[in-house]
Amino acid sequence: DAGITQSPRHKVTETGTPVTLRCHQTENHRYMYWYRQDPGHGLRLIHYSYGVKDTDKGEVSDGYSVSRSKTEDFLLTLESATSSQTSVYFCAISDVGAEETQYFGPGTRLLVL
Amino acid sequence: GQQVMQIPQYQHVQEGEDFTTYCNSSTTLSNIQWYKQRPGGHPVFLIQLVKSGEVKKQKRLTFQFGEAKKNSSLHITATQTTDVGTYFCAGPHQGAQKLVFGQGTRLTINP
């Protein structure tokens, strides 16, 4: 498996609180992605990054922000968590973008009460 | 917007039966990728197809890329309990370095 870690792996939080999830890679890959996975919806892209400080929105970006200040770290922040953001969040990395393999992290299970 | 549709959404088979999942894109794709996710796990890359009409095999798994590069299929011969999981296809989004994933086909197997 590629060197990708996500933290925390599990989190329970309350509605209205900010939450930050971290994705860390040791592969020096240029592209990093945040997905959420919910039953019946497959993998939906939240935000992605194509370099340090270069990010773009995915299909479900409302309520989320990201930052990438170093190649190895990509942070996903839920500004004010809502119950609809209860999900499993996956980070993925790629060296060449969409033309080659994406390697996924182990995921973070987030429960918003 | 660009879409990738995958059918069926669920498939339950008896061990030893064959299984096929189909993937259709609304646009022509430069390549198509297949991923497998075991229950409780994360998606893992299986294969990438690039050429029109390409067929690749991995043991009991056969992957095809359509002539028009808009559809693809994954066929598993004689399923085993280790094949349980969700299979996703994905294609590059036009104009951006991101993938568009199908909804996945969840395969369950009766031993």
PDB file of C-alpha atoms in Angstrom:
ATOM      1  CA  ASP A   1       0.000   0.000   0.000  1.00  0.00           C
ATOM      2  CA  ALA A   2       1.067   3.553  -0.712  1.00  0.00           C
ATOM      3  CA  GLY A   3       2.188   5.630   2.255  1.00  0.00           C
ATOM      4  CA  ILE A   4      -1.036   7.382   3.126  1.00  0.00           C
ATOM      5  CA  THR A   5      -2.390   7.912   6.604  1.00  0.00           C
ATOM      6  CA  GLN A   6      -5.532   9.613   7.761  1.00  0.00           C
ATOM      7  CA  SER A   7      -6.242  11.011  11.178  1.00  0.00           C
ATOM      8  CA  PRO A   8      -8.298  10.622  13.153  1.00  0.00           C
ATOM      9  CA  ARG A   9      -9.621   7.244  12.027  1.00  0.00           C
ATOM     10  CA  HIS A  10     -12.835   7.688  13.985  1.00  0.00           C
ATOM     11  CA  LYS A  11     -14.493  10.790  15.349  1.00  0.00           C
ATOM     12  CA  VAL A  12     -17.743  11.638  17.043  1.00  0.00           C
ATOM     13  CA  THR A  13     -18.646  15.287  17.237  1.00  0.00           C
ATOM     14  CA  GLU A  14     -21.624  17.519  17.826  1.00  0.00           C
ATOM     15  CA  THR A  15     -23.556  19.620  15.348  1.00  0.00           C
ATOM     16  CA  GLY A  16     -22.078  23.074  14.950  1.00  0.00           C
ATOM     17  CA  THR A  17     -18.524  22.243  15.942  1.00  0.00           C
ATOM     18  CA  PRO A  18     -15.602  22.613  13.534  1.00  0.00           C
ATOM     19  CA  VAL A  19     -13.791  19.431  12.548  1.00  0.00           C
ATOM     20  CA  THR A  20     -10.491  18.974  10.748  1.00  0.00           C
ATOM     21  CA  LEU A  21      -9.406  15.743   9.109  1.00  0.00           C
ATOM     22  CA  ARG A  22      -5.822  15.206   8.067  1.00  0.00           C
ATOM     23  CA  CYS A  23      -4.357  13.266   5.189  1.00  0.00           C
ATOM     24  CA  HIS A  24      -0.625  12.655   5.193  1.00  0.00           C
ATOM     25  CA  GLN A  25       1.407  11.044   2.400  1.00  0.00           C
ATOM     26  CA  THR A  26       5.014   9.974   2.134  1.00  0.00           C
ATOM     27  CA  GLU A  27       4.968   9.385  -1.637  1.00  0.00           C
ATOM     28  CA  ASN A  28       5.590  12.984  -2.748  1.00  0.00           C
ATOM     29  CA  HIS A  29       2.604  12.737  -5.106  1.00  0.00           C
ATOM     30  CA  ARG A  30       1.357  15.962  -6.594  1.00  0.00           C
ATOM     31  CA  TYR A  31      -2.382  15.324  -6.502  1.00  0.00           C
ATOM     32  CA  MET A  32      -4.458  14.770  -3.395  1.00  0.00           C
ATOM     33  CA  TYR A  33      -8.193  14.219  -3.156  1.00  0.00           C
ATOM     34  CA  TRP A  34     -10.890  14.143  -0.504  1.00  0.00           C
ATOM     35  CA  TYR A  35     -13.940  11.929  -1.059  1.00  0.00           C
ATOM     36  CA  ARG A  36     -16.925  11.077   1.032  1.00  0.00           C
ATOM     37  CA  GLN A  37     -18.679   7.742   0.805  1.00  0.00           C
ATOM     38  CA  ASP A  38     -22.308   7.217   1.710  1.00  0.00           C
ATOM     39  CA  PRO A  39     -24.585   4.250   1.024  1.00  0.00           C
ATOM     40  CA  GLY A  40     -26.073   4.469  -2.444  1.00  0.00           C
ATOM     41  CA  HIS A  41     -23.806   7.324  -3.523  1.00  0.00           C
ATOM     42  CA  GLY A  42     -20.469   5.698  -4.133  1.00  0.00           C
ATOM     43  CA  LEU A  43     -17.465   7.975  -3.893  1.00  0.00           C
ATOM     44  CA  ARG A  44     -18.126  11.680  -4.240  1.00  0.00           C
ATOM     45  CA  LEU A  45     -15.324  14.176  -4.627  1.00  0.00           C
ATOM     46  CA  ILE A  46     -15.289  17.028  -2.110  1.00  0.00           C
ATOM     47  CA  HIS A  47     -12.107  18.945  -2.979  1.00  0.00           C
ATOM     48  CA  TYR A  48      -8.809  18.167  -4.562  1.00  0.00           C
ATOM     49  CA  SER A  49      -5.351  19.669  -4.770  1.00  0.00           C
ATOM     50  CA  TYR A  50      -2.942  19.789  -7.692  1.00  0.00           C
ATOM     51  CA  GLY A  51      -0.064  21.291  -5.763  1.00  0.00           C
ATOM     52  CA  VAL A  52       0.870  23.239  -2.669  1.00  0.00           C
ATOM     53  CA  LYS A  53      -1.736  25.939  -2.152  1.00  0.00           C
ATOM     54  CA  ASP A  54      -3.530  24.877  -5.347  1.00  0.00           C
ATOM     55  CA  THR A  55      -6.974  23.452  -4.713  1.00  0.00           C
ATOM     56  CA  ASP A  56     -10.275  23.117  -6.518  1.00  0.00           C
ATOM     57  CA  LYS A  57     -13.820  22.127  -5.687  1.00  0.00           C
ATOM     58  CA  GLY A  58     -15.411  18.791  -6.333  1.00  0.00           C
ATOM     59  CA  GLU A  59     -19.076  17.914  -6.715  1.00  0.00           C
ATOM     60  CA  VAL A  60     -20.017  18.154  -3.010  1.00  0.00           C
ATOM     61  CA  SER A  61     -17.867  20.990  -1.662  1.00  0.00           C
ATOM     62  CA  ASP A  62     -20.508  23.005   0.219  1.00  0.00           C
ATOM     63  CA  GLY A  63     -19.729  23.140   3.936  1.00  0.00           C
ATOM     64  CA  TYR A  64     -16.129  22.004   3.445  1.00  0.00           C
ATOM     65  CA  SER A  65     -12.834  23.801   3.039  1.00  0.00           C
ATOM     66  CA  VAL A  66      -9.338  22.478   2.422  1.00  0.00           C
ATOM     67  CA  SER A  67      -5.767  23.575   2.773  1.00  0.00           C
ATOM     68  CA  ARG A  68      -2.464  22.273   1.501  1.00  0.00           C
ATOM     69  CA  SER A  69       0.549  24.119   2.853  1.00  0.00           C
ATOM     70  CA  LYS A  70       2.964  21.222   2.316  1.00  0.00           C
ATOM     71  CA  THR A  71       3.159  18.549  -0.354  1.00  0.00           C
ATOM     72  CA  GLU A  72       2.584  15.789   2.174  1.00  0.00           C
ATOM     73  CA  ASP A  73      -0.446  17.167   4.025  1.00  0.00           C
ATOM     74  CA  PHE A  74      -3.986  17.867   2.855  1.00  0.00           C
ATOM     75  CA  LEU A  75      -6.469  19.051   5.455  1.00  0.00           C
ATOM     76  CA  LEU A  76     -10.241  18.899   5.184  1.00  0.00           C
ATOM     77  CA  THR A  77     -12.237  21.183   7.479  1.00  0.00           C
ATOM     78  CA  LEU A  78     -15.912  21.058   8.216  1.00  0.00           C
ATOM     79  CA  GLU A  79     -16.554  24.635   9.264  1.00  0.00           C
ATOM     80  CA  SER A  80     -19.662  23.827  11.296  1.00  0.00           C
ATOM     81  CA  ALA A  81     -20.474  20.144  11.237  1.00  0.00           C
ATOM     82  CA  THR A  82     -24.011  19.019  10.404  1.00  0.00           C
ATOM     83  CA  SER A  83     -25.615  15.603  10.684  1.00  0.00           C
ATOM     84  CA  SER A  84     -25.642  15.344   6.877  1.00  0.00           C
ATOM     85  CA  GLN A  85     -21.850  15.290   7.011  1.00  0.00           C
ATOM     86  CA  THR A  86     -21.861  12.009   8.870  1.00  0.00           C
ATOM     87  CA  SER A  87     -19.946   9.830   6.466  1.00  0.00           C
ATOM     88  CA  VAL A  88     -16.772   7.937   5.745  1.00  0.00           C
ATOM     89  CA  TYR A  89     -14.085  10.223   4.364  1.00  0.00           C
ATOM     90  CA  PHE A  90     -11.303   8.939   2.136  1.00  0.00           C
ATOM     91  CA  CYS A  91      -8.180  10.693   1.058  1.00  0.00           C
ATOM     92  CA  ALA A  92      -6.500   9.630  -2.178  1.00  0.00           C
ATOM     93  CA  ILE A  93      -3.254  10.534  -3.886  1.00  0.00           C
ATOM     94  CA  SER A  94      -2.024  10.367  -7.440  1.00  0.00           C
ATOM     95  CA  ASP A  95       1.245  11.198  -9.106  1.00  0.00           C
ATOM     96  CA  VAL A  96      -0.195  12.139 -12.503  1.00  0.00           C
ATOM     97  CA  GLY A  97      -3.783  13.044 -11.733  1.00  0.00           C
ATOM     98  CA  ALA A  98      -6.642  11.257 -13.417  1.00  0.00           C
ATOM     99  CA  GLU A  99      -4.562   9.436 -15.991  1.00  0.00           C
ATOM    100  CA  GLU A 100      -3.123   6.976 -13.524  1.00  0.00           C
ATOM    101  CA  THR A 101      -3.912   5.101 -10.351  1.00  0.00           C
ATOM    102  CA  GLN A 102      -5.288   6.756  -7.271  1.00  0.00           C
ATOM    103  CA  TYR A 103      -4.154   5.320  -3.968  1.00  0.00           C
ATOM    104  CA  PHE A 104      -6.603   5.594  -1.124  1.00  0.00           C
ATOM    105  CA  GLY A 105      -6.018   6.072   2.568  1.00  0.00           C
ATOM    106  CA  PRO A 106      -7.734   3.900   5.199  1.00  0.00           C
ATOM    107  CA  GLY A 107     -10.587   6.367   5.746  1.00  0.00           C
ATOM    108  CA  THR A 108     -12.053   8.360   8.624  1.00  0.00           C
ATOM    109  CA  ARG A 109     -15.460   7.511  10.039  1.00  0.00           C
ATOM    110  CA  LEU A 110     -17.160  10.694  11.192  1.00  0.00           C
ATOM    111  CA  LEU A 111     -20.373  10.758  13.184  1.00  0.00           C
ATOM    112  CA  VAL A 112     -22.046  14.119  13.739  1.00  0.00           C
ATOM    113  CA  LEU A 113     -24.665  14.037  16.483  1.00  0.00           C
TER     114      LEU A 113
ATOM    115  CA  GLY B   1     -22.253  17.145 -16.131  1.00  0.00           C
ATOM    116  CA  GLN B   2     -20.088  14.188 -16.941  1.00  0.00           C
ATOM    117  CA  GLN B   3     -21.467  10.989 -15.479  1.00  0.00           C
ATOM    118  CA  VAL B   4     -20.409   7.396 -15.078  1.00  0.00           C
ATOM    119  CA  MET B   5     -23.229   4.937 -14.519  1.00  0.00           C
ATOM    120  CA  GLN B   6     -22.702   1.460 -13.195  1.00  0.00           C
ATOM    121  CA  ILE B   7     -25.108  -1.463 -13.102  1.00  0.00           C
ATOM    122  CA  PRO B   8     -26.269  -3.408 -11.286  1.00  0.00           C
ATOM    123  CA  GLN B   9     -26.076  -1.640  -7.949  1.00  0.00           C
ATOM    124  CA  TYR B  10     -26.216  -4.958  -6.073  1.00  0.00           C
ATOM    125  CA  GLN B  11     -25.582  -8.562  -7.082  1.00  0.00           C
ATOM    126  CA  HIS B  12     -25.900 -11.666  -4.957  1.00  0.00           C
ATOM    127  CA  VAL B  13     -24.581 -14.936  -6.349  1.00  0.00           C
ATOM    128  CA  GLN B  14     -23.891 -18.459  -5.241  1.00  0.00           C
ATOM    129  CA  GLU B  15     -20.239 -19.289  -4.900  1.00  0.00           C
ATOM    130  CA  GLY B  16     -19.006 -20.640  -8.214  1.00  0.00           C
ATOM    131  CA  GLU B  17     -21.391 -18.570 -10.325  1.00  0.00           C
ATOM    132  CA  ASP B  18     -20.155 -15.898 -12.674  1.00  0.00           C
ATOM    133  CA  PHE B  19     -20.591 -12.166 -12.082  1.00  0.00           C
ATOM    134  CA  THR B  20     -20.554  -9.165 -14.393  1.00  0.00           C
ATOM    135  CA  THR B  21     -20.766  -5.436 -13.736  1.00  0.00           C
ATOM    136  CA  TYR B  22     -21.180  -2.825 -16.441  1.00  0.00           C
ATOM    137  CA  CYS B  23     -19.990   0.739 -16.610  1.00  0.00           C
ATOM    138  CA  ASN B  24     -21.229   3.439 -19.004  1.00  0.00           C
ATOM    139  CA  SER B  25     -19.866   6.935 -19.399  1.00  0.00           C
ATOM    140  CA  SER B  26     -21.693   9.959 -20.780  1.00  0.00           C
ATOM    141  CA  THR B  27     -18.471  10.998 -22.517  1.00  0.00           C
ATOM    142  CA  THR B  28     -15.599   9.320 -24.304  1.00  0.00           C
ATOM    143  CA  LEU B  29     -12.866   8.394 -21.847  1.00  0.00           C
ATOM    144  CA  SER B  30      -9.105   8.455 -22.252  1.00  0.00           C
ATOM    145  CA  ASN B  31      -8.918   5.502 -19.891  1.00  0.00           C
ATOM    146  CA  ILE B  32     -11.053   3.614 -17.448  1.00  0.00           C
ATOM    147  CA  GLN B  33      -9.966   2.349 -14.058  1.00  0.00           C
ATOM    148  CA  TRP B  34     -11.447  -0.331 -11.837  1.00  0.00           C
ATOM    149  CA  TYR B  35     -11.231  -0.432  -8.068  1.00  0.00           C
ATOM    150  CA  LYS B  36     -12.320  -2.966  -5.475  1.00  0.00           C
ATOM    151  CA  GLN B  37     -13.386  -2.136  -1.943  1.00  0.00           C
ATOM    152  CA  ARG B  38     -13.693  -4.918   0.599  1.00  0.00           C
ATOM    153  CA  PRO B  39     -16.284  -4.471   3.360  1.00  0.00           C
ATOM    154  CA  GLY B  40     -14.914  -2.023   5.907  1.00  0.00           C
ATOM    155  CA  GLY B  41     -11.909  -1.257   3.735  1.00  0.00           C
ATOM    156  CA  HIS B  42     -10.757   1.350   1.289  1.00  0.00           C
ATOM    157  CA  PRO B  43     -10.849   1.255  -2.525  1.00  0.00           C
ATOM    158  CA  VAL B  44      -7.895  -0.535  -4.070  1.00  0.00           C
ATOM    159  CA  PHE B  45      -6.840  -0.146  -7.672  1.00  0.00           C
ATOM    160  CA  LEU B  46      -7.335  -3.226  -9.841  1.00  0.00           C
ATOM    161  CA  ILE B  47      -6.558  -2.224 -13.407  1.00  0.00           C
ATOM    162  CA  GLN B  48      -6.507   0.510 -16.018  1.00  0.00           C
ATOM    163  CA  LEU B  49      -7.652   0.127 -19.625  1.00  0.00           C
ATOM    164  CA  VAL B  50      -6.522   2.633 -22.213  1.00  0.00           C
ATOM    165  CA  LYS B  51      -7.058   1.307 -25.728  1.00  0.00           C
ATOM    166  CA  SER B  52     -10.313   0.987 -27.611  1.00  0.00           C
ATOM    167  CA  GLY B  53     -11.549  -2.618 -27.445  1.00  0.00           C
ATOM    168  CA  GLU B  54      -8.882  -3.572 -24.930  1.00  0.00           C
ATOM    169  CA  VAL B  55      -9.327  -6.776 -22.935  1.00  0.00           C
ATOM    170  CA  LYS B  56      -7.221  -7.595 -19.895  1.00  0.00           C
ATOM    171  CA  LYS B  57      -7.315 -10.589 -17.612  1.00  0.00           C
ATOM    172  CA  GLN B  58      -6.269 -11.053 -14.021  1.00  0.00           C
ATOM    173  CA  LYS B  59      -6.775 -14.706 -13.131  1.00  0.00           C
ATOM    174  CA  ARG B  60     -10.578 -15.095 -12.978  1.00  0.00           C
ATOM    175  CA  LEU B  61     -11.257 -11.401 -13.683  1.00  0.00           C
ATOM    176  CA  THR B  62     -11.730 -10.137 -17.240  1.00  0.00           C
ATOM    177  CA  PHE B  63     -11.909  -6.436 -17.997  1.00  0.00           C
ATOM    178  CA  GLN B  64     -13.089  -4.942 -21.274  1.00  0.00           C
ATOM    179  CA  PHE B  65     -13.039  -1.420 -22.651  1.00  0.00           C
ATOM    180  CA  GLY B  66     -15.592  -0.690 -25.351  1.00  0.00           C
ATOM    181  CA  GLU B  67     -14.741   0.218 -28.922  1.00  0.00           C
ATOM    182  CA  ALA B  68     -16.152   3.707 -28.466  1.00  0.00           C
ATOM    183  CA  LYS B  69     -14.293   4.097 -25.148  1.00  0.00           C
ATOM    184  CA  LYS B  70     -17.533   4.940 -23.364  1.00  0.00           C
ATOM    185  CA  ASN B  71     -18.265   1.645 -21.670  1.00  0.00           C
ATOM    186  CA  SER B  72     -16.511  -1.096 -19.824  1.00  0.00           C
ATOM    187  CA  SER B  73     -17.233  -4.334 -18.048  1.00  0.00           C
ATOM    188  CA  LEU B  74     -15.751  -6.520 -15.368  1.00  0.00           C
ATOM    189  CA  HIS B  75     -16.506 -10.229 -15.459  1.00  0.00           C
ATOM    190  CA  ILE B  76     -15.576 -12.651 -12.709  1.00  0.00           C
ATOM    191  CA  THR B  77     -15.617 -16.353 -13.547  1.00  0.00           C
ATOM    192  CA  ALA B  78     -16.504 -18.858 -10.843  1.00  0.00           C
ATOM    193  CA  THR B  79     -16.784 -16.427  -7.942  1.00  0.00           C
ATOM    194  CA  GLN B  80     -15.119 -17.163  -4.629  1.00  0.00           C
ATOM    195  CA  THR B  81     -15.854 -15.707  -1.212  1.00  0.00           C
ATOM    196  CA  THR B  82     -12.723 -13.579  -1.540  1.00  0.00           C
ATOM    197  CA  ASP B  83     -14.432 -11.693  -4.379  1.00  0.00           C
ATOM    198  CA  VAL B  84     -16.943 -10.133  -1.975  1.00  0.00           C
ATOM    199  CA  GLY B  85     -16.884  -6.348  -2.046  1.00  0.00           C
ATOM    200  CA  THR B  86     -17.883  -3.317  -4.049  1.00  0.00           C
ATOM    201  CA  TYR B  87     -16.439  -2.802  -7.510  1.00  0.00           C
ATOM    202  CA  PHE B  88     -16.103   0.722  -8.852  1.00  0.00           C
ATOM    203  CA  CYS B  89     -15.257   1.962 -12.301  1.00  0.00           C
ATOM    204  CA  ALA B  90     -13.891   5.465 -12.812  1.00  0.00           C
ATOM    205  CA  GLY B  91     -12.899   7.663 -15.706  1.00  0.00           C
ATOM    206  CA  PRO B  92     -11.010  10.947 -15.960  1.00  0.00           C
ATOM    207  CA  HIS B  93     -13.067  14.110 -15.896  1.00  0.00           C
ATOM    208  CA  GLN B  94     -12.701  16.117 -19.084  1.00  0.00           C
ATOM    209  CA  GLY B  95     -10.597  19.193 -18.411  1.00  0.00           C
ATOM    210  CA  ALA B  96      -9.550  18.390 -14.852  1.00  0.00           C
ATOM    211  CA  GLN B  97      -7.223  15.954 -13.155  1.00  0.00           C
ATOM    212  CA  LYS B  98      -9.899  14.152 -11.207  1.00  0.00           C
ATOM    213  CA  LEU B  99     -11.808  10.925 -11.582  1.00  0.00           C
ATOM    214  CA  VAL B 100     -15.536  10.462 -11.992  1.00  0.00           C
ATOM    215  CA  PHE B 101     -16.603   7.296 -10.183  1.00  0.00           C
ATOM    216  CA  GLY B 102     -19.543   5.068 -10.893  1.00  0.00           C
ATOM    217  CA  GLN B 103     -21.835   4.288  -7.963  1.00  0.00           C
ATOM    218  CA  GLY B 104     -20.313   0.855  -7.594  1.00  0.00           C
ATOM    219  CA  THR B 105     -21.655  -2.684  -7.709  1.00  0.00           C
ATOM    220  CA  ARG B 106     -21.813  -4.462  -4.409  1.00  0.00           C
ATOM    221  CA  LEU B 107     -21.181  -8.192  -4.761  1.00  0.00           C
ATOM    222  CA  THR B 108     -22.235 -10.614  -2.061  1.00  0.00           C
ATOM    223  CA  ILE B 109     -21.675 -14.354  -2.275  1.00  0.00           C
ATOM    224  CA  ASN B 110     -23.489 -17.276  -0.727  1.00  0.00           C
ATOM    225  CA  PRO B 111     -20.921 -19.938   0.120  1.00  0.00           C
TER     226      PRO B 111
END
